Amino acid sequence: MSPAIHRTFDSLHVPNYRRYFTGQVISVSGNWIQNVAAMWLMVKLTGDGLAVGLTAALQFLPLMLFGAWGGLLADRVDKRRLLLCTQMGLMVPAIVLAVTTLSGVVTPLIIYAMVFLRGTATAIDNPARQALPIELVGPERVVNAVALNSVVIQTSRIIGPGIAGLLIAVVGIGWCFVVDALSFLAMIVALLRLDPEQMGEAPRAARRKGALREGYRYVRGAPHLLIPLAMMSVIGLLSFNFQIVLPLLAHDTWKGTATTFTLLTMTMAVGSVIGALVAGNRREITPRLLVGAATLFGTFQLLAAFAPILPLQLLPLVFLGMASVTFSSGVNSTLQLQVDPAMRGRVMALYSLVFLGSTPIGAPLVGWIASWAGPRTGMAVGGAAALVAAAGAAWAYRWVAARADAAEEPMPSHTVPVRVPTHA
């Protein structure tokens, strides 16, 4: 095996991470099966675009409401046990939707309630899930582990909807929820098989008043965390809305069909997988990398937005997928490596909040812009936002560096590349 390939899949040499990775592949694919099935079921029941949009928003609204509490729990309790509880909790909405759909009594209200319940469990689950890899592989491999997690997410975006479409066509939509419920068993088994003795210990946050505010104050006083989070807040709000602009581009701009939408989605997903694999081979995460990835993100999004014909849009979408994963996994890795371990859960909750929790605000806004001024404009707004975030971060990093030089102090740790050693 060449050294480059060895570095790309380095974390899989750790038995605990290998078990966790396998459970993630199955569980996240199940998530995408459920997402497609819930949206399609709402379309069949109502035929109302607003109802479909509300279903999407209810998946992420709990992250805005409860995500910070999920981060605090992740800092206070054993993350493996917390994830076992949330995985069992996530099975409940899938089982309810499976039973009600297969029995023919499902209603839009039931879907809304179960999607919101699932989102609530996810708000508790996500910070612990984001913070666990460094305990499984250690700081020297966490960049690689985060990149491989991105591979799981992006490949699941291809596998999950494909399985959902097959199930809906062959056995009916209710069986999608059955498969989703069963997929959580893979993650539960993986968590039960983790060897606690081979995991790094993280200090537990003390139980005291103001613990949530303490997390916010900690980030405000740490530029090496605040700048990447600020970048993600802008890009997450306006740029990561491909589930809105790609179907509109396929239908309105190219006058295409579901096949056109699938082509656009899979083209970008292929780029995302390539970007994640490249990120797994990376030796360092620097401010220059984050600014550069955000710049490329914006540039290729603008190129895709104004492509004159469909074939010319596909190439920038590949590079857009690569840049988006490079940026998101770079921010994730930076936060995990630079944060005080006792604050990791709360900081990763903020990451989830600005990345996913902004969807209930950003998706309707971008959707309105795309409806009013056209899908190209909606996508261009995302590209412009990424470029603004990159320019703002470049200025902020220079300002922090100038202050450190003026004070004749060592540069903050965020300016030092995080080097990942090559393992033989």
Short mmCIF file of C-alpha atoms in Angstrom, two decimals:
data_model
loop_
_atom_site.label_atom_id
_atom_site.label_comp_id
_atom_site.label_asym_id
_atom_site.label_seq_id
_atom_site.Cartn_x
_atom_site.Cartn_y
_atom_site.Cartn_z
CA MET A 1 0.00 0.00 0.00
CA SER A 2 1.42 3.37 -1.01
CA PRO A 3 2.03 5.97 1.74
CA ALA A 4 -0.60 8.30 0.22
CA ILE A 5 -3.32 5.63 0.29
CA HIS A 6 -2.24 4.63 3.79
CA ARG A 7 -2.70 8.23 4.97
CA THR A 8 -6.09 8.54 3.25
CA PHE A 9 -7.52 5.59 5.21
CA ASP A 10 -5.26 5.92 8.25
CA SER A 11 -8.05 6.08 10.87
CA LEU A 12 -9.49 2.77 9.69
CA HIS A 13 -6.42 1.06 11.15
CA VAL A 14 -7.83 1.89 14.59
CA PRO A 15 -10.27 -0.94 15.53
CA ASN A 16 -12.63 1.32 17.48
CA TYR A 17 -12.90 3.81 14.63
CA ARG A 18 -13.36 1.00 12.10
CA ARG A 19 -16.40 -0.25 14.06
CA TYR A 20 -17.76 3.28 14.38
CA PHE A 21 -17.20 3.98 10.67
CA THR A 22 -19.08 0.82 9.64
CA GLY A 23 -22.04 1.71 11.83
CA GLN A 24 -22.04 5.24 10.41
CA VAL A 25 -22.16 4.01 6.79
CA ILE A 26 -25.33 2.02 7.44
CA SER A 27 -26.99 4.50 9.81
CA VAL A 28 -26.43 7.62 7.69
CA SER A 29 -27.67 5.81 4.57
CA GLY A 30 -30.80 5.01 6.56
CA ASN A 31 -31.15 8.71 7.39
CA TRP A 32 -31.19 9.60 3.69
CA ILE A 33 -33.74 6.86 2.98
CA GLN A 34 -35.99 8.40 5.64
CA ASN A 35 -35.45 11.95 4.34
CA VAL A 36 -36.47 11.02 0.80
CA ALA A 37 -39.41 8.93 1.99
CA ALA A 38 -40.79 11.64 4.31
CA MET A 39 -40.60 14.30 1.60
CA TRP A 40 -42.19 12.06 -1.01
CA LEU A 41 -44.90 10.92 1.40
CA MET A 42 -45.79 14.56 2.14
CA VAL A 43 -45.97 15.27 -1.59
CA LYS A 44 -48.33 12.31 -2.07
CA LEU A 45 -50.54 13.36 0.86
CA THR A 46 -50.76 17.10 0.19
CA GLY A 47 -49.21 18.07 -3.15
CA ASP A 48 -48.31 21.32 -1.37
CA GLY A 49 -44.82 22.78 -1.78
CA LEU A 50 -45.17 24.76 1.43
CA ALA A 51 -45.93 21.56 3.36
CA VAL A 52 -42.81 19.95 1.90
CA GLY A 53 -40.72 23.00 2.84
CA LEU A 54 -42.11 22.94 6.37
CA THR A 55 -41.20 19.26 6.66
CA ALA A 56 -37.61 20.09 5.71
CA ALA A 57 -37.47 23.00 8.15
CA LEU A 58 -38.81 20.91 11.05
CA GLN A 59 -35.88 18.52 10.67
CA PHE A 60 -33.40 21.27 11.51
CA LEU A 61 -35.40 23.63 13.74
CA PRO A 62 -34.59 21.61 16.90
CA LEU A 63 -30.89 22.22 16.26
CA MET A 64 -31.55 25.92 16.74
CA LEU A 65 -33.67 25.30 19.83
CA PHE A 66 -31.84 22.48 21.61
CA GLY A 67 -28.42 22.12 19.96
CA ALA A 68 -26.59 24.05 22.69
CA TRP A 69 -28.06 21.77 25.36
CA GLY A 70 -26.89 18.78 23.33
CA GLY A 71 -23.37 20.19 23.36
CA LEU A 72 -23.51 20.70 27.13
CA LEU A 73 -24.65 17.10 27.63
CA ALA A 74 -21.80 15.88 25.42
CA ASP A 75 -19.35 17.71 27.70
CA ARG A 76 -20.92 16.36 30.90
CA VAL A 77 -21.59 12.67 30.22
CA ASP A 78 -19.96 9.72 28.51
CA LYS A 79 -20.41 10.32 24.77
CA ARG A 80 -20.72 6.63 23.91
CA ARG A 81 -23.59 6.13 26.38
CA LEU A 82 -25.26 9.34 25.24
CA LEU A 83 -25.13 8.18 21.62
CA LEU A 84 -26.62 4.81 22.58
CA CYS A 85 -29.59 6.65 24.09
CA THR A 86 -30.06 8.98 21.13
CA GLN A 87 -29.81 6.15 18.60
CA MET A 88 -32.57 4.26 20.40
CA GLY A 89 -34.57 7.48 20.55
CA LEU A 90 -34.13 8.02 16.81
CA MET A 91 -35.68 4.63 16.12
CA VAL A 92 -39.02 5.76 17.58
CA PRO A 93 -40.07 8.21 14.81
CA ALA A 94 -39.04 5.70 12.15
CA ILE A 95 -41.11 2.94 13.77
CA VAL A 96 -44.16 5.23 14.16
CA LEU A 97 -43.96 6.33 10.51
CA ALA A 98 -43.50 2.73 9.37
CA VAL A 99 -46.54 1.49 11.30
CA THR A 100 -48.83 4.40 10.36
CA THR A 101 -47.80 4.38 6.70
CA LEU A 102 -48.12 0.63 6.23
CA SER A 103 -51.51 0.64 8.00
CA GLY A 104 -52.73 3.57 5.89
CA VAL A 105 -53.48 5.95 8.77
CA VAL A 106 -50.54 8.35 8.36
CA THR A 107 -51.42 12.06 8.18
CA PRO A 108 -49.39 15.23 7.56
CA LEU A 109 -49.66 16.05 11.28
CA ILE A 110 -48.07 12.71 12.18
CA ILE A 111 -45.24 13.37 9.72
CA TYR A 112 -44.66 16.84 11.15
CA ALA A 113 -44.58 15.49 14.70
CA MET A 114 -42.23 12.61 13.91
CA VAL A 115 -39.87 14.78 11.85
CA PHE A 116 -39.69 17.28 14.72
CA LEU A 117 -39.11 14.47 17.24
CA ARG A 118 -36.35 13.06 15.06
CA GLY A 119 -34.79 16.50 14.79
CA THR A 120 -34.90 16.88 18.57
CA ALA A 121 -33.07 13.59 19.09
CA THR A 122 -30.57 14.62 16.39
CA ALA A 123 -29.92 17.92 18.19
CA ILE A 124 -28.77 15.92 21.23
CA ASP A 125 -26.99 13.29 19.14
CA ASN A 126 -25.04 15.50 16.76
CA PRO A 127 -22.61 17.31 19.14
CA ALA A 128 -21.57 14.00 20.75
CA ARG A 129 -21.22 12.37 17.33
CA GLN A 130 -19.08 15.28 16.10
CA ALA A 131 -16.87 15.23 19.22
CA LEU A 132 -16.37 11.46 19.53
CA PRO A 133 -13.83 10.78 16.71
CA ILE A 134 -10.93 12.49 18.50
CA GLU A 135 -11.48 10.15 21.46
CA LEU A 136 -11.41 7.17 19.09
CA VAL A 137 -8.33 8.04 17.04
CA GLY A 138 -6.44 10.72 18.99
CA PRO A 139 -5.45 14.21 17.83
CA GLU A 140 -2.83 12.97 15.37
CA ARG A 141 -5.51 11.23 13.26
CA VAL A 142 -8.55 13.46 13.79
CA VAL A 143 -8.15 15.35 10.48
CA ASN A 144 -8.25 12.03 8.67
CA ALA A 145 -11.21 10.77 10.75
CA VAL A 146 -13.24 13.90 10.01
CA ALA A 147 -12.48 13.55 6.29
CA LEU A 148 -13.59 9.91 6.30
CA ASN A 149 -16.79 10.93 8.07
CA SER A 150 -17.35 13.31 5.15
CA VAL A 151 -16.89 10.36 2.78
CA VAL A 152 -19.64 8.54 4.68
CA ILE A 153 -22.01 11.49 4.44
CA GLN A 154 -21.39 12.14 0.74
CA THR A 155 -21.58 8.51 -0.36
CA SER A 156 -24.75 8.10 1.69
CA ARG A 157 -26.24 10.98 -0.32
CA ILE A 158 -25.86 8.72 -3.36
CA ILE A 159 -26.69 5.33 -1.80
CA GLY A 160 -29.61 6.36 0.44
CA PRO A 161 -31.85 8.07 -2.15
CA GLY A 162 -31.15 5.25 -4.61
CA ILE A 163 -32.31 2.63 -2.10
CA ALA A 164 -35.32 4.78 -1.20
CA GLY A 165 -36.36 5.06 -4.85
CA LEU A 166 -36.05 1.29 -5.31
CA LEU A 167 -38.06 0.53 -2.16
CA ILE A 168 -40.81 2.99 -3.08
CA ALA A 169 -41.10 1.50 -6.57
CA VAL A 170 -40.97 -2.17 -5.54
CA VAL A 171 -42.52 -2.59 -2.07
CA GLY A 172 -43.97 0.80 -1.11
CA ILE A 173 -42.98 3.89 0.82
CA GLY A 174 -43.73 2.44 4.26
CA TRP A 175 -40.85 -0.02 3.98
CA CYS A 176 -38.42 2.90 3.70
CA PHE A 177 -39.18 3.71 7.33
CA VAL A 178 -38.77 0.05 8.30
CA VAL A 179 -35.30 -0.02 6.75
CA ASP A 180 -34.46 3.30 8.43
CA ALA A 181 -35.46 1.91 11.85
CA LEU A 182 -33.34 -1.19 11.31
CA SER A 183 -30.34 0.90 10.20
CA PHE A 184 -30.00 2.33 13.71
CA LEU A 185 -29.24 -1.17 15.00
CA ALA A 186 -25.94 -1.07 13.10
CA MET A 187 -24.87 2.06 14.97
CA ILE A 188 -26.05 0.66 18.31
CA VAL A 189 -24.04 -2.52 17.76
CA ALA A 190 -20.99 -0.48 16.71
CA LEU A 191 -21.19 1.66 19.87
CA LEU A 192 -21.60 -1.41 22.10
CA ARG A 193 -18.51 -2.97 20.51
CA LEU A 194 -16.27 0.04 21.16
CA ASP A 195 -13.49 -0.79 23.60
CA PRO A 196 -13.49 1.93 26.31
CA GLU A 197 -9.93 1.04 27.31
CA GLN A 198 -8.72 2.01 23.83
CA MET A 199 -10.49 5.39 23.88
CA GLY A 200 -8.95 8.66 24.98
CA GLU A 201 -10.51 10.22 28.04
CA ALA A 202 -12.04 13.68 27.81
CA PRO A 203 -12.47 15.80 30.95
CA ARG A 204 -16.08 16.28 32.03
CA ALA A 205 -17.57 19.74 32.36
CA ALA A 206 -18.56 20.65 35.92
CA ARG A 207 -22.26 20.99 36.73
CA ARG A 208 -22.70 24.67 37.49
CA LYS A 209 -24.87 27.60 36.55
CA GLY A 210 -23.99 29.46 33.39
CA ALA A 211 -22.33 26.49 31.68
CA LEU A 212 -24.02 27.30 28.36
CA ARG A 213 -23.03 30.97 28.51
CA GLU A 214 -19.52 29.84 29.41
CA GLY A 215 -19.30 28.07 26.07
CA TYR A 216 -20.31 31.20 24.16
CA ARG A 217 -17.85 33.35 26.13
CA TYR A 218 -15.09 30.83 25.48
CA VAL A 219 -15.59 31.02 21.72
CA ARG A 220 -15.83 34.82 21.71
CA GLY A 221 -12.44 34.99 23.41
CA ALA A 222 -10.75 32.51 21.06
CA PRO A 223 -10.18 33.96 17.56
CA HIS A 224 -8.85 30.61 16.28
CA LEU A 225 -12.37 29.20 16.94
CA LEU A 226 -14.49 32.30 16.34
CA ILE A 227 -13.19 33.03 12.83
CA PRO A 228 -13.92 29.56 11.36
CA LEU A 229 -17.33 29.52 13.06
CA ALA A 230 -18.12 32.98 11.66
CA MET A 231 -17.15 31.77 8.18
CA MET A 232 -19.41 28.73 8.55
CA SER A 233 -22.31 30.86 9.82
CA VAL A 234 -22.32 32.92 6.60
CA ILE A 235 -21.67 30.02 4.25
CA GLY A 236 -24.05 27.68 6.07
CA LEU A 237 -26.83 30.27 5.91
CA LEU A 238 -26.60 31.24 2.24
CA SER A 239 -24.26 28.86 0.38
CA PHE A 240 -25.12 25.33 1.59
CA ASN A 241 -28.65 25.33 0.15
CA PHE A 242 -28.16 22.94 -2.74
CA GLN A 243 -31.31 20.98 -1.81
CA ILE A 244 -33.21 24.14 -2.80
CA VAL A 245 -31.33 25.51 -5.84
CA LEU A 246 -30.46 22.27 -7.66
CA PRO A 247 -34.05 21.07 -8.17
CA LEU A 248 -35.06 24.60 -9.22
CA LEU A 249 -32.18 24.75 -11.70
CA ALA A 250 -33.18 21.35 -13.11
CA HIS A 251 -36.87 22.25 -13.44
CA ASP A 252 -36.95 25.99 -14.19
CA THR A 253 -33.62 26.76 -15.84
CA TRP A 254 -33.00 23.58 -17.83
CA LYS A 255 -36.69 22.57 -18.23
CA GLY A 256 -35.64 19.08 -17.22
CA THR A 257 -37.07 16.14 -15.32
CA ALA A 258 -36.22 14.24 -12.15
CA THR A 259 -33.38 12.68 -14.13
CA THR A 260 -31.86 16.14 -14.64
CA PHE A 261 -32.05 16.83 -10.92
CA THR A 262 -30.48 13.44 -10.14
CA LEU A 263 -27.65 14.17 -12.59
CA LEU A 264 -26.88 17.52 -10.91
CA THR A 265 -27.04 16.02 -7.42
CA MET A 266 -24.88 13.01 -8.20
CA THR A 267 -22.31 15.12 -10.08
CA MET A 268 -21.81 17.31 -7.03
CA ALA A 269 -21.82 14.28 -4.71
CA VAL A 270 -19.03 12.66 -6.76
CA GLY A 271 -16.96 15.81 -6.34
CA SER A 272 -17.70 15.78 -2.61
CA VAL A 273 -16.44 12.20 -2.25
CA ILE A 274 -13.25 13.07 -4.15
CA GLY A 275 -12.76 16.13 -1.95
CA ALA A 276 -13.25 14.08 1.21
CA LEU A 277 -10.69 11.48 0.09
CA VAL A 278 -8.18 14.22 -0.71
CA ALA A 279 -8.84 15.80 2.69
CA GLY A 280 -8.09 12.46 4.34
CA ASN A 281 -4.61 12.56 2.84
CA ARG A 282 -3.94 16.12 3.99
CA ARG A 283 -1.11 16.71 6.47
CA GLU A 284 -2.16 20.10 7.82
CA ILE A 285 -5.06 22.48 8.40
CA THR A 286 -4.17 26.19 8.24
CA PRO A 287 -6.05 29.48 8.02
CA ARG A 288 -4.80 29.78 4.43
CA LEU A 289 -6.47 26.45 3.61
CA LEU A 290 -9.81 27.57 5.10
CA VAL A 291 -9.73 30.92 3.28
CA GLY A 292 -8.65 29.26 0.03
CA ALA A 293 -11.38 26.59 0.25
CA ALA A 294 -14.04 29.25 0.90
CA THR A 295 -12.73 31.27 -2.06
CA LEU A 296 -12.90 28.26 -4.38
CA PHE A 297 -16.33 27.41 -2.96
CA GLY A 298 -17.63 30.84 -3.98
CA THR A 299 -15.86 30.90 -7.33
CA PHE A 300 -17.14 27.53 -8.53
CA GLN A 301 -20.63 28.26 -7.23
CA LEU A 302 -20.72 31.42 -9.33
CA LEU A 303 -19.39 29.53 -12.37
CA ALA A 304 -22.07 26.89 -11.93
CA ALA A 305 -24.76 29.52 -11.46
CA PHE A 306 -24.03 31.26 -14.75
CA ALA A 307 -23.10 28.25 -16.91
CA PRO A 308 -24.83 28.85 -20.29
CA ILE A 309 -25.69 25.19 -20.95
CA LEU A 310 -26.21 22.12 -18.76
CA PRO A 311 -23.03 20.22 -19.78
CA LEU A 312 -20.92 23.25 -18.85
CA GLN A 313 -22.56 23.35 -15.42
CA LEU A 314 -21.51 19.82 -14.51
CA LEU A 315 -17.75 20.49 -14.38
CA PRO A 316 -17.91 23.39 -11.88
CA LEU A 317 -20.34 21.31 -9.79
CA VAL A 318 -17.66 18.63 -9.39
CA PHE A 319 -15.16 21.20 -8.13
CA LEU A 320 -17.85 22.86 -6.03
CA GLY A 321 -18.44 19.54 -4.28
CA MET A 322 -14.71 19.18 -3.65
CA ALA A 323 -14.37 22.73 -2.27
CA SER A 324 -17.44 22.44 -0.05
CA VAL A 325 -16.16 19.30 1.68
CA THR A 326 -12.64 20.70 1.98
CA PHE A 327 -14.06 23.76 3.73
CA SER A 328 -16.53 22.01 6.04
CA SER A 329 -14.14 19.23 7.10
CA GLY A 330 -11.36 21.82 7.56
CA VAL A 331 -13.52 23.89 9.92
CA ASN A 332 -14.59 20.74 11.79
CA SER A 333 -10.99 19.54 12.21
CA THR A 334 -9.76 22.98 13.29
CA LEU A 335 -12.39 23.22 16.00
CA GLN A 336 -11.74 19.73 17.35
CA LEU A 337 -7.98 20.20 17.48
CA GLN A 338 -7.89 23.72 18.88
CA VAL A 339 -10.68 23.54 21.48
CA ASP A 340 -10.22 22.88 25.19
CA PRO A 341 -11.38 19.21 25.57
CA ALA A 342 -13.80 20.19 28.34
CA MET A 343 -15.52 22.56 25.88
CA ARG A 344 -15.51 20.28 22.83
CA GLY A 345 -19.18 19.27 22.99
CA ARG A 346 -20.43 22.84 23.29
CA VAL A 347 -18.16 24.10 20.51
CA MET A 348 -19.20 21.28 18.18
CA ALA A 349 -22.83 22.11 19.01
CA LEU A 350 -22.15 25.64 17.78
CA TYR A 351 -20.63 24.15 14.62
CA SER A 352 -23.79 22.09 14.05
CA LEU A 353 -25.93 25.14 14.78
CA VAL A 354 -24.27 27.39 12.19
CA PHE A 355 -23.90 24.58 9.63
CA LEU A 356 -27.24 22.74 9.89
CA GLY A 357 -29.32 24.83 12.27
CA SER A 358 -29.27 27.77 9.88
CA THR A 359 -31.26 25.76 7.32
CA PRO A 360 -34.74 26.81 8.62
CA ILE A 361 -33.70 30.43 7.94
CA GLY A 362 -31.40 30.13 4.95
CA ALA A 363 -33.42 27.63 2.89
CA PRO A 364 -36.65 29.69 2.74
CA LEU A 365 -34.63 32.86 2.09
CA VAL A 366 -32.66 31.37 -0.79
CA GLY A 367 -35.83 29.68 -2.07
CA TRP A 368 -37.63 33.05 -2.09
CA ILE A 369 -34.71 34.71 -3.93
CA ALA A 370 -34.68 31.87 -6.48
CA SER A 371 -38.44 32.17 -7.01
CA TRP A 372 -38.32 35.96 -7.33
CA ALA A 373 -35.12 36.43 -9.37
CA GLY A 374 -34.50 32.94 -10.75
CA PRO A 375 -32.50 29.87 -9.64
CA ARG A 376 -29.27 31.25 -11.09
CA THR A 377 -29.54 34.28 -8.80
CA GLY A 378 -30.31 32.09 -5.80
CA MET A 379 -27.16 30.07 -6.45
CA ALA A 380 -25.11 33.20 -7.17
CA VAL A 381 -26.07 34.65 -3.78
CA GLY A 382 -24.49 31.59 -2.18
CA GLY A 383 -21.32 32.04 -4.22
CA ALA A 384 -21.08 35.72 -3.32
CA ALA A 385 -21.62 34.90 0.38
CA ALA A 386 -18.73 32.40 0.33
CA LEU A 387 -16.41 34.99 -1.24
CA VAL A 388 -17.44 37.60 1.37
CA ALA A 389 -16.77 35.07 4.15
CA ALA A 390 -13.34 34.28 2.68
CA ALA A 391 -12.42 37.98 2.42
CA GLY A 392 -13.65 38.70 5.94
CA ALA A 393 -11.72 35.76 7.39
CA ALA A 394 -8.52 36.77 5.58
CA TRP A 395 -8.81 40.26 7.09
CA ALA A 396 -9.58 38.85 10.55
CA TYR A 397 -6.60 36.49 10.51
CA ARG A 398 -4.29 39.34 9.48
CA TRP A 399 -5.72 41.55 12.23
CA VAL A 400 -5.17 38.88 14.90
CA ALA A 401 -1.62 38.30 13.63
CA ALA A 402 -0.88 42.05 13.70
CA ARG A 403 -2.13 42.30 17.29
CA ALA A 404 0.07 39.37 18.30
CA ASP A 405 3.10 40.97 16.64
CA ALA A 406 2.38 44.31 18.31
CA ALA A 407 2.18 42.65 21.70
CA GLU A 408 5.40 40.74 20.96
CA GLU A 409 3.65 37.51 21.87
CA PRO A 410 3.77 34.15 20.08
CA MET A 411 1.17 33.75 17.37
CA PRO A 412 -2.07 32.06 18.50
CA SER A 413 -2.18 28.34 17.95
CA HIS A 414 -4.56 28.69 14.99
CA THR A 415 -1.73 30.04 12.82
CA VAL A 416 0.37 26.94 13.32
CA PRO A 417 -0.34 24.14 10.84
CA VAL A 418 -1.87 21.05 12.43
CA ARG A 419 0.48 18.41 11.13
CA VAL A 420 -0.70 14.86 10.86
CA PRO A 421 2.23 12.44 11.08
CA THR A 422 2.65 9.78 8.43
CA HIS A 423 2.29 6.32 9.92
CA ALA A 424 4.35 3.53 8.58
#
